C-alpha positions as semicolon CSV with decimal commas, in nm:
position;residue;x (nm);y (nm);z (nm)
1;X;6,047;-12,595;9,372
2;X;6,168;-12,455;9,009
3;X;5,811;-12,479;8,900
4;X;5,662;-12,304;9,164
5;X;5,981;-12,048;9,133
6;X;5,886;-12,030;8,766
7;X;5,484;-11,977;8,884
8;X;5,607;-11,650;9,090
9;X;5,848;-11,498;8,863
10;X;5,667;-11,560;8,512
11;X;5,397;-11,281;8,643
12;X;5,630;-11,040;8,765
13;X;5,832;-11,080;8,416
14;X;5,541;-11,035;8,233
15;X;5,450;-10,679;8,378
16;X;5,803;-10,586;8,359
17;X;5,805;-10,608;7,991
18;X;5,427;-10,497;7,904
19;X;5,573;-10,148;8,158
20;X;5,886;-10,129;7,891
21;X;5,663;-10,151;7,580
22;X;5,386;-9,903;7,736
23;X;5,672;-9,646;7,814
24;X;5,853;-9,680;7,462
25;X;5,520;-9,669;7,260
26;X;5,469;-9,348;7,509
27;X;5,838;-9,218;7,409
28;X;5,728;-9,281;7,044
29;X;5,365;-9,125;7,056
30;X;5,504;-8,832;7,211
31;X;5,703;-8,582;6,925
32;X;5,953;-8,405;7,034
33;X;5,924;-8,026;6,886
34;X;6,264;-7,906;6,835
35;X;6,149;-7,547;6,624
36;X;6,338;-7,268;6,719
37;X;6,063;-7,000;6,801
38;X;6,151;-6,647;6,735
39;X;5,924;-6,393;6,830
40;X;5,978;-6,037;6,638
41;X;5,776;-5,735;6,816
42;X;5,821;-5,442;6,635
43;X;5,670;-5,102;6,677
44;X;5,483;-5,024;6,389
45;X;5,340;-5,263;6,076
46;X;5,327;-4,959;5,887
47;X;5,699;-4,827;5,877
48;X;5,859;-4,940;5,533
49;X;6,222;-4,964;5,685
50;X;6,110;-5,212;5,930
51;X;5,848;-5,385;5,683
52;X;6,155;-5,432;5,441
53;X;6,403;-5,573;5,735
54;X;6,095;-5,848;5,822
55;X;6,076;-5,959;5,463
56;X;6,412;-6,029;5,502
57;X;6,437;-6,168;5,806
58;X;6,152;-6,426;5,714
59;X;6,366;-6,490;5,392
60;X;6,704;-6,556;5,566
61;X;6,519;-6,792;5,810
62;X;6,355;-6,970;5,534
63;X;6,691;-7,023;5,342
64;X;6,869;-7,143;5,696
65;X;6,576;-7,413;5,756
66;X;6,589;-7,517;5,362
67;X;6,978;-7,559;5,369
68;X;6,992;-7,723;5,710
69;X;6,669;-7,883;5,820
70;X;6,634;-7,718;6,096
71;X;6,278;-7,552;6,184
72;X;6,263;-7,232;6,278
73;X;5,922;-7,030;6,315
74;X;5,981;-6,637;6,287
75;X;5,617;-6,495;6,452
76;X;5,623;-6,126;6,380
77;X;5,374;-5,925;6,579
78;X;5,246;-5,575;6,581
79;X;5,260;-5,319;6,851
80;X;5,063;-5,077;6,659
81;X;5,280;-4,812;6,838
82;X;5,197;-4,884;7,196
83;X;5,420;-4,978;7,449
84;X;5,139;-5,132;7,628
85;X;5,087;-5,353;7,357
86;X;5,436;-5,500;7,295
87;X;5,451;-5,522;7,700
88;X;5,149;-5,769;7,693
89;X;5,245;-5,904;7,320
90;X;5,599;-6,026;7,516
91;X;5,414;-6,201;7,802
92;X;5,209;-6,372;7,548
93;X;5,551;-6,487;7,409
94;X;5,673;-6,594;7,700
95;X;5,396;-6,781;7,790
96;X;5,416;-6,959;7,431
97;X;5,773;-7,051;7,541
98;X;5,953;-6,860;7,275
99;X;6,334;-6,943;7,268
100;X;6,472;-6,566;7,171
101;X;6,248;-6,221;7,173
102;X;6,381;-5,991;6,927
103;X;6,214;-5,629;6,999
104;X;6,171;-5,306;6,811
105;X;6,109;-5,078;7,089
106;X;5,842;-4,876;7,081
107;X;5,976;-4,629;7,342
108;X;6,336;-4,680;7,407
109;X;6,349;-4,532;7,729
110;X;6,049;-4,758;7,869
111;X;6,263;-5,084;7,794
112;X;6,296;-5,213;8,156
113;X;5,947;-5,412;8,109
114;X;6,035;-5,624;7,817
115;X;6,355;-5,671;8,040
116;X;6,258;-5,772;8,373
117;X;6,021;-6,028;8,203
118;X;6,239;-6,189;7,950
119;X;6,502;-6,212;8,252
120;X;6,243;-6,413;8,466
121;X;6,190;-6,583;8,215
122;X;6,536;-6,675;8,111
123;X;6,491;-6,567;7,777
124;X;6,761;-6,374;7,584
125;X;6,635;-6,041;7,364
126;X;6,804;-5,887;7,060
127;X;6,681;-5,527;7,012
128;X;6,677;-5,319;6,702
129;X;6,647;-5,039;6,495
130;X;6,564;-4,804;6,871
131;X;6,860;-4,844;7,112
132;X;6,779;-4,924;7,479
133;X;6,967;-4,678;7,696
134;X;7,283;-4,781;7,803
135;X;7,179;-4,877;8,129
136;X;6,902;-5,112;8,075
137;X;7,091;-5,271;7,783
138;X;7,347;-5,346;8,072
139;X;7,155;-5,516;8,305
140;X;7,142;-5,879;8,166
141;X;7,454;-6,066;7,994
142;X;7,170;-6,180;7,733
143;X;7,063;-5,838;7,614
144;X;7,187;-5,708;7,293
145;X;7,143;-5,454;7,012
146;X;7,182;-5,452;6,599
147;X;7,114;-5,121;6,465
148;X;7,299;-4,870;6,276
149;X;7,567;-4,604;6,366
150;X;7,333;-4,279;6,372
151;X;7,618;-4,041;6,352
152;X;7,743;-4,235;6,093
153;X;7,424;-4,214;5,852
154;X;7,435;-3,805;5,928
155;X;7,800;-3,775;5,811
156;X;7,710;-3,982;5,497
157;X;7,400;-3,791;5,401
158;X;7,559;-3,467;5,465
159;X;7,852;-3,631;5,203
160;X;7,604;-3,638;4,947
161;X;7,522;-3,283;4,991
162;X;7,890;-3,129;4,988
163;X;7,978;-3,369;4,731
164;X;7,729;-3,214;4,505
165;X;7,843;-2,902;4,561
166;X;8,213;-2,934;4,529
167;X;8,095;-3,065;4,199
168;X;7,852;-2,783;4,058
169;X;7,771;-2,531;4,391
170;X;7,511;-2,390;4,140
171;X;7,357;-2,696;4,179
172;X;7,258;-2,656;4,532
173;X;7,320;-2,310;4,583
174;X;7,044;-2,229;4,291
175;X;6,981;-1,856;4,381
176;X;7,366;-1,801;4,364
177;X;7,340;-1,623;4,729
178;X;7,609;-1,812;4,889
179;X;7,422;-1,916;5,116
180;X;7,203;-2,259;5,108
181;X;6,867;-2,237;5,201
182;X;6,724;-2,546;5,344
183;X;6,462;-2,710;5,514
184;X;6,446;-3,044;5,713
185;X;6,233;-3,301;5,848
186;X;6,274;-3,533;6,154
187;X;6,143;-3,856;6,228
188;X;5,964;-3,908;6,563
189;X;6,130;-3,706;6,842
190;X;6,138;-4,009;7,123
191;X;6,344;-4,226;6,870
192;X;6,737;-4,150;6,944
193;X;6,831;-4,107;6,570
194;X;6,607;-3,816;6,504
195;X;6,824;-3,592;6,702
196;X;7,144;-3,771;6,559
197;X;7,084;-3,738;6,219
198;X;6,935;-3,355;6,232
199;X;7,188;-3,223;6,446
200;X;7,497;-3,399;6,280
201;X;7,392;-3,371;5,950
202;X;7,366;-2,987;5,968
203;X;7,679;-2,962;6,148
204;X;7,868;-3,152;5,870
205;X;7,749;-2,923;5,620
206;X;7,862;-2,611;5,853
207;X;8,183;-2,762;5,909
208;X;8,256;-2,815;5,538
209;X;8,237;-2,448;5,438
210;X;7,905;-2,472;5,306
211;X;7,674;-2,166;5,451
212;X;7,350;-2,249;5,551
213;X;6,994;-2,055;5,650
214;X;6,725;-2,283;5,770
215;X;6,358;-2,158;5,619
216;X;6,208;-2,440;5,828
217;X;6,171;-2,773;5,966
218;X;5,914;-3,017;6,139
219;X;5,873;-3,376;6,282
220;X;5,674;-3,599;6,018
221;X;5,721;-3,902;6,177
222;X;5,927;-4,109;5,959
223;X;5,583;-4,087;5,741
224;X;5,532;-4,021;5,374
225;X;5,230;-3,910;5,421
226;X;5,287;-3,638;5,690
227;X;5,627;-3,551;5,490
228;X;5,409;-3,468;5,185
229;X;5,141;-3,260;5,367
230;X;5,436;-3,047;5,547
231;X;5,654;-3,022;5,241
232;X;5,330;-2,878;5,073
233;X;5,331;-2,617;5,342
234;X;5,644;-2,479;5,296
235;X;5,679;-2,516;4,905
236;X;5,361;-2,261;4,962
237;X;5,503;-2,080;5,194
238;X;5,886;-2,028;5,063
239;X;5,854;-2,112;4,701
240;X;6,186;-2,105;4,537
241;X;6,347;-1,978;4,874
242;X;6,414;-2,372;4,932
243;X;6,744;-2,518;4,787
244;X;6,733;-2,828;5,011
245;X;6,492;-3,056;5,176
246;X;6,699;-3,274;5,443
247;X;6,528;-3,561;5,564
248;X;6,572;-3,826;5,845
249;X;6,483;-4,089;5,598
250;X;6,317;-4,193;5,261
251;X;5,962;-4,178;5,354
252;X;5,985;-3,864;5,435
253;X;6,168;-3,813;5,083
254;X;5,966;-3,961;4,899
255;X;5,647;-3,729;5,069
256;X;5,821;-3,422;4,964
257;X;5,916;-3,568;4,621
258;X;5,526;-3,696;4,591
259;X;5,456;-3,291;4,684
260;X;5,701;-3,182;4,422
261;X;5,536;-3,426;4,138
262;X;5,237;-3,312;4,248
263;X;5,255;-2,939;4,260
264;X;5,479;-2,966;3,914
265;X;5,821;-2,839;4,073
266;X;6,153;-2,868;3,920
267;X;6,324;-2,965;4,223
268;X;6,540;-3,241;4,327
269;X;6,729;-3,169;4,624
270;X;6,649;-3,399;4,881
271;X;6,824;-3,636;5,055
272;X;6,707;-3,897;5,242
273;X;6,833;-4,226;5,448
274;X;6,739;-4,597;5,482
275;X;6,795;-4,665;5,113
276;X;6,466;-4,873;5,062
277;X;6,381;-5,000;4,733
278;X;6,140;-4,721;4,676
279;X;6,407;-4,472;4,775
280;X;6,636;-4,630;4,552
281;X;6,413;-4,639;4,267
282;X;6,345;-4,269;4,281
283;X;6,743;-4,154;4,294
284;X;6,779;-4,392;3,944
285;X;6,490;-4,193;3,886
286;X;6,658;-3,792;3,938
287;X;6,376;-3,753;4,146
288;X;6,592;-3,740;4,488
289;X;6,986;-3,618;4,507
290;X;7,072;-3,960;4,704
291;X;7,012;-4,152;5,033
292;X;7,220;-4,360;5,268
293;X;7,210;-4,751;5,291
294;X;7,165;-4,830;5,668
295;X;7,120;-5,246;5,560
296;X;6,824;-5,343;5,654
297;X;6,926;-5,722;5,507
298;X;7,245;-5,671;5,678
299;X;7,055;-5,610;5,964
300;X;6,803;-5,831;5,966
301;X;7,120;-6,109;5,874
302;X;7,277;-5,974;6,178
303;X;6,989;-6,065;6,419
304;X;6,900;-6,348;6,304
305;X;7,231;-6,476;6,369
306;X;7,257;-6,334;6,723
307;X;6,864;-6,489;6,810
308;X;7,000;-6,814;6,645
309;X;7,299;-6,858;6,873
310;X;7,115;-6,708;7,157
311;X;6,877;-7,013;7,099
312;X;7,130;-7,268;7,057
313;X;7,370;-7,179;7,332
314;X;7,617;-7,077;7,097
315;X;7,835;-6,763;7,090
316;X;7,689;-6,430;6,972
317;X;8,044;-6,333;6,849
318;X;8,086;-6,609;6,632
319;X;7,964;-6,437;6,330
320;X;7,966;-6,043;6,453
321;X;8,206;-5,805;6,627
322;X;8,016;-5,754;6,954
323;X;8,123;-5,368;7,075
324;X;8,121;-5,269;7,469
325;X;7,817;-5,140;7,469
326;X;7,660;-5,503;7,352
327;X;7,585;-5,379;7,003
328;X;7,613;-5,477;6,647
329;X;7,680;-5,252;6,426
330;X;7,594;-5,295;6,038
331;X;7,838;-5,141;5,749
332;X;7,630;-4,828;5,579
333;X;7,736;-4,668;5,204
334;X;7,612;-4,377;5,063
335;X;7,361;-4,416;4,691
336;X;7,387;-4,172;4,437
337;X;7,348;-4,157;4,078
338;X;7,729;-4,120;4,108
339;X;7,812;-4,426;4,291
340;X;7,563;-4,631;4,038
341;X;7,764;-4,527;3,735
């Protein structure tokens, strides 16, 4: 009876263990790909600011995986200025199953795509650099913002202006009028700190004491390239006339200082924002009055710790005050040849 017992159950115990090694060879065979994916749409390849903040982005990633072991693979793709494009670049994220969109907005007002999808999706997004309006930002608990204060940059690069003044008004005042002639360029007119930084910048100065006469102004588009071509224009146009070139950031600095080199002015009143290396270089240089850090590393340090513990189900706050309005705000200091010495 045991034999035949033994007969019936040898068989069965036999399959029983060749099933356990086939599914732990399976288990084995099969890796398990525990990379945190990142996927960084921003608007524009071509925008230094933003160029700068991926460079460091893809550093500070780099450094986290190298001091931890943990993968992480930062994809950064181009919209090439299209909403369209970054609409269909996110689906082909989400389709890749990317743990945390982090999106540059191409239009800010036209969020509620790259929204509705990442919520379907279950996918948390960190914004930056172009604020969602307050109501889209609020429709999802894992929607958030880094970015700097806009008001904040225009009180800071108006600073540099009155501080110059306090300090020699024949410095900026060069015609002795009493009044400052000025001109000023603006970034692109959908992105919300164009209108921020003009309109709060010249009202600082106004509010200071300091009399002002715009000659001109246009929209160059954050560009160094448009900058120079409209700077050119009115250095034609208004010659000496111009006491100050105010610009929405230092691209558009650095066109009017290219126009100045170029046309072999003595001028150096311009003021930009962003601090880049570039626009840096050419305050050490005298060949700009000063810009305003906006920390682009501090930015780009800022989401990738937001993206990281949006990947890892940690908490957001852990490493950054999180205001109301689900934003993170970076600190911003102003660079002169004063504040170097």
């Amino acid at each position: 009876m045991k034999k035949n017992l033994w007969k019936i159950l040898l068989p069965l115990l036999l399959i029983a263990l060749i099933a356990v090694f086939l599914s732990t060879c399976d288990a084995q065979t099969e890796p398990v790909d525990d990379t945190i994916k990142l996927g960084v749409l921003v608007y524009s390849g071509d925008d230094t600011f933003i160029s700068n903040m991926m460079t460091s982005l893809k550093a500070i990633a780099a450094q986290y995986e190298q001091d931890t072991g943990v993968r992480i693979n930062v994809s950064i793709l181009d919209s090439k200025e299209s909403q369209a494009t970054q609409n269909d670049l996110v689906t082909r994220c989400l389709s890749l199953d990317y743990d945390v969109l982090c999106v540059n907005l191409v239009d800010r007002t036209d969020a509620a795509r790259v929204i509705d999808q990442a919520r379907d999706a279950d996918v948390p997004v960190v914004f930056f650099n172009r604020e969602p309006v307050q109501s889209d930002l609020k429709k999802w608990d894992k929607l958030y913002y880094v970015g700097a204060d806009a008001r904040e940059s225009a009180l800071l690069e108006a600073s540099i202006i009155i501080n110059a003044y306090r300090k020699d008004p024949g410095s900026i005042d060069m015609n002795d009028d009493g009044v400052v002639q000025y001109v000023i360029l603006e970034g692109e007119s959908r992105h919300q700190d164009t209108v921020i930084r003009t309109e709060v910048s010249v009202q600082t100065l106004r509010d200071s004491g300091m009399k002002l006469e715009k000659l001109d102004g246009g929209i160059a588009n954050w560009s160094r390239n448009q900058a120079a071509a409209l700077a050119e224009k009115y250095f034609t146009q208004y010659g000496e006339q111009i006491e100050l070139m105010l610009c929405n950031n230092d691209d558009m600095a650095l066109g009017v200082a290219d126009t100045v080199e170029r046309l072999g002015l003595d001028f150096h009143n311009i003021a930009g924002i962003d601090a880049t290396p570039a626009g840096m270089a050419a305050v050490d240089a005298g060949k700009m009055l000063g810009t305003v850090s906006i920390g682009y590393e501090g930015q780009a340090q800022a989401i990738f710790d937001l993206a990281y513990a949006l990947a890892t189900n940690g908490d957001p706050a852990e490493k950054h005050t999180i205001r109301e309005d689900r934003s993170v705000r970076v600190t911003q200091y102003v660079y002169t040849a004063e504040t170097q010495k």
